[in-house]
Amino acid sequence: MSEELEGRPPIQGLAEVALWVRDLEASSAFYSDVLDFHVQDVGDGKTRVVNVSHPEFADFGQNLILYKHPDTPSTWPEPQGHHGSPRTESSPLHHLAFAIDLEDFDEHLEWLGQMGVEVETGVHALAGERSIYCYD
C-alpha cells in the first residue's frame, strides 16, 4: 500500500454491480434457475436484485442489480444526477458499488475529498442507506 493510501478507511468488498438487460425475465430466470441465486422483484416492473453471496462465505450481501434496458436511447430515463453511469447503447454497466462500514461514512467522505475526488451523497434507492457517489 502506498503511503498516500495509508489513512484510507477500509472498503469491505464489492456490494453490487448494476447491469442493463434487454430481457428482464430471461435474465432473472438465468440467475435463479441456472445459477440458483435468489432473485427479488422490487415491484417497479423494471428492476430485479440478484443476491449472489453465499451465507457461508460473505459477511454482507453481494448483489447484481438488473435494470430493464429501454428499447431505444431516446426512451431512456433521464440521468439522475450522480446515480448511475452515463447511459450508452453499447455499455451494459449501469454502476458498481463498494461496501463500507456505515460507521466510517464520514471518514470515507473526508478521505475522498483529501484525494481530490468530487463526490455527491444521497440515499440508495433500494437499500435505503447513506451512499457516496463518484466517477472514476
XYZ file of C-alpha atoms in Angstrom:
136
model
C 0.000 0.000 0.000
C 1.350 3.401 -0.897
C 1.862 5.977 1.847
C -0.857 8.060 0.213
C -3.453 5.351 0.930
C -2.443 4.504 4.487
C -5.161 6.709 6.031
C -7.989 5.374 3.879
C -10.787 3.717 5.833
C -11.319 0.070 4.810
C -13.552 -0.995 1.954
C -15.301 -4.250 2.865
C -15.743 -5.533 -0.681
C -17.902 -5.280 -3.753
C -21.534 -4.695 -2.766
C -23.259 -4.544 -6.138
C -22.842 -4.369 -9.872
C -25.813 -2.978 -11.775
C -26.434 -4.059 -15.351
C -28.762 -3.034 -18.156
C -30.522 -6.136 -19.541
C -32.730 -6.363 -22.637
C -34.946 -9.217 -21.358
C -35.544 -8.895 -17.624
C -37.493 -12.161 -17.384
C -34.863 -14.224 -19.233
C -32.009 -12.679 -17.244
C -33.841 -13.266 -13.964
C -34.514 -16.898 -14.927
C -30.849 -17.426 -15.783
C -29.681 -16.203 -12.376
C -32.362 -18.082 -10.416
C -32.839 -21.296 -12.445
C -29.324 -21.856 -13.765
C -27.119 -20.344 -11.041
C -29.561 -20.862 -8.139
C -29.294 -17.272 -6.853
C -32.185 -15.600 -5.048
C -33.860 -13.051 -7.368
C -36.085 -10.374 -5.855
C -38.543 -8.325 -7.888
C -38.626 -4.843 -6.353
C -42.091 -4.201 -7.765
C -41.389 -1.457 -10.287
C -41.536 -3.729 -13.347
C -38.017 -2.853 -14.427
C -35.616 -3.798 -11.608
C -34.531 -7.095 -10.047
C -31.997 -7.685 -7.278
C -29.951 -10.889 -7.551
C -28.199 -11.911 -4.330
C -25.015 -13.685 -5.405
C -23.396 -14.110 -1.990
C -23.490 -17.419 -0.191
C -24.200 -17.007 3.530
C -21.202 -19.190 4.447
C -18.736 -17.032 2.537
C -19.875 -13.421 2.851
C -20.438 -11.107 5.787
C -22.510 -8.759 3.657
C -24.787 -9.076 0.641
C -23.254 -9.047 -2.800
C -25.778 -8.240 -5.479
C -26.335 -7.880 -9.164
C -28.960 -5.279 -9.916
C -30.730 -5.923 -13.213
C -32.346 -2.910 -14.872
C -34.602 -3.447 -17.863
C -32.885 -1.751 -20.773
C -35.243 0.652 -22.555
C -35.888 -0.089 -26.217
C -34.116 2.948 -27.622
C -31.788 5.577 -26.179
C -34.481 8.223 -26.713
C -36.759 6.414 -24.235
C -34.120 6.003 -21.542
C -34.853 7.708 -18.260
C -33.078 10.980 -17.686
C -29.835 10.591 -15.724
C -30.458 11.085 -12.023
C -27.536 13.336 -11.218
C -24.894 11.197 -9.556
C -26.798 7.912 -9.754
C -25.654 5.501 -12.445
C -23.161 5.673 -15.260
C -23.599 7.709 -18.412
C -26.109 5.790 -20.492
C -24.714 4.450 -23.716
C -26.308 1.927 -26.022
C -23.193 -0.254 -26.059
C -22.476 -0.464 -22.315
C -24.320 -2.979 -20.129
C -22.861 -1.432 -16.954
C -25.154 0.894 -15.033
C -22.905 1.266 -11.963
C -20.919 -0.644 -9.371
C -20.793 -0.150 -5.625
C -18.353 -0.986 -2.867
C -19.406 -1.914 0.670
C -18.168 0.159 3.587
C -18.951 0.168 7.282
C -21.509 2.963 7.704
C -19.728 3.990 10.901
C -16.831 5.014 8.606
C -19.076 7.001 6.208
C -17.839 10.480 7.182
C -14.237 9.259 7.244
C -14.639 7.968 3.661
C -16.073 11.334 2.591
C -13.168 13.174 4.174
C -10.588 10.845 2.633
C -12.074 11.119 -0.855
C -12.074 14.905 -0.511
C -8.404 14.836 0.520
C -7.693 12.768 -2.596
C -9.365 15.405 -4.777
C -12.346 13.216 -5.724
C -15.593 15.062 -6.399
C -18.422 13.261 -4.608
C -22.142 13.539 -4.067
C -24.072 11.875 -1.290
C -27.570 10.502 -1.193
C -29.718 7.638 -0.012
C -29.540 4.398 -2.016
C -32.894 3.873 -3.748
C -33.143 0.148 -2.926
C -31.117 -0.268 0.266
C -32.177 2.965 1.951
C -28.631 3.556 3.230
C -26.457 6.658 3.022
C -24.338 6.480 -0.116
C -21.347 8.198 -1.676
C -21.317 8.621 -5.456
C -18.357 9.468 -7.665
C -16.971 8.779 -11.115
C -13.657 7.045 -11.708
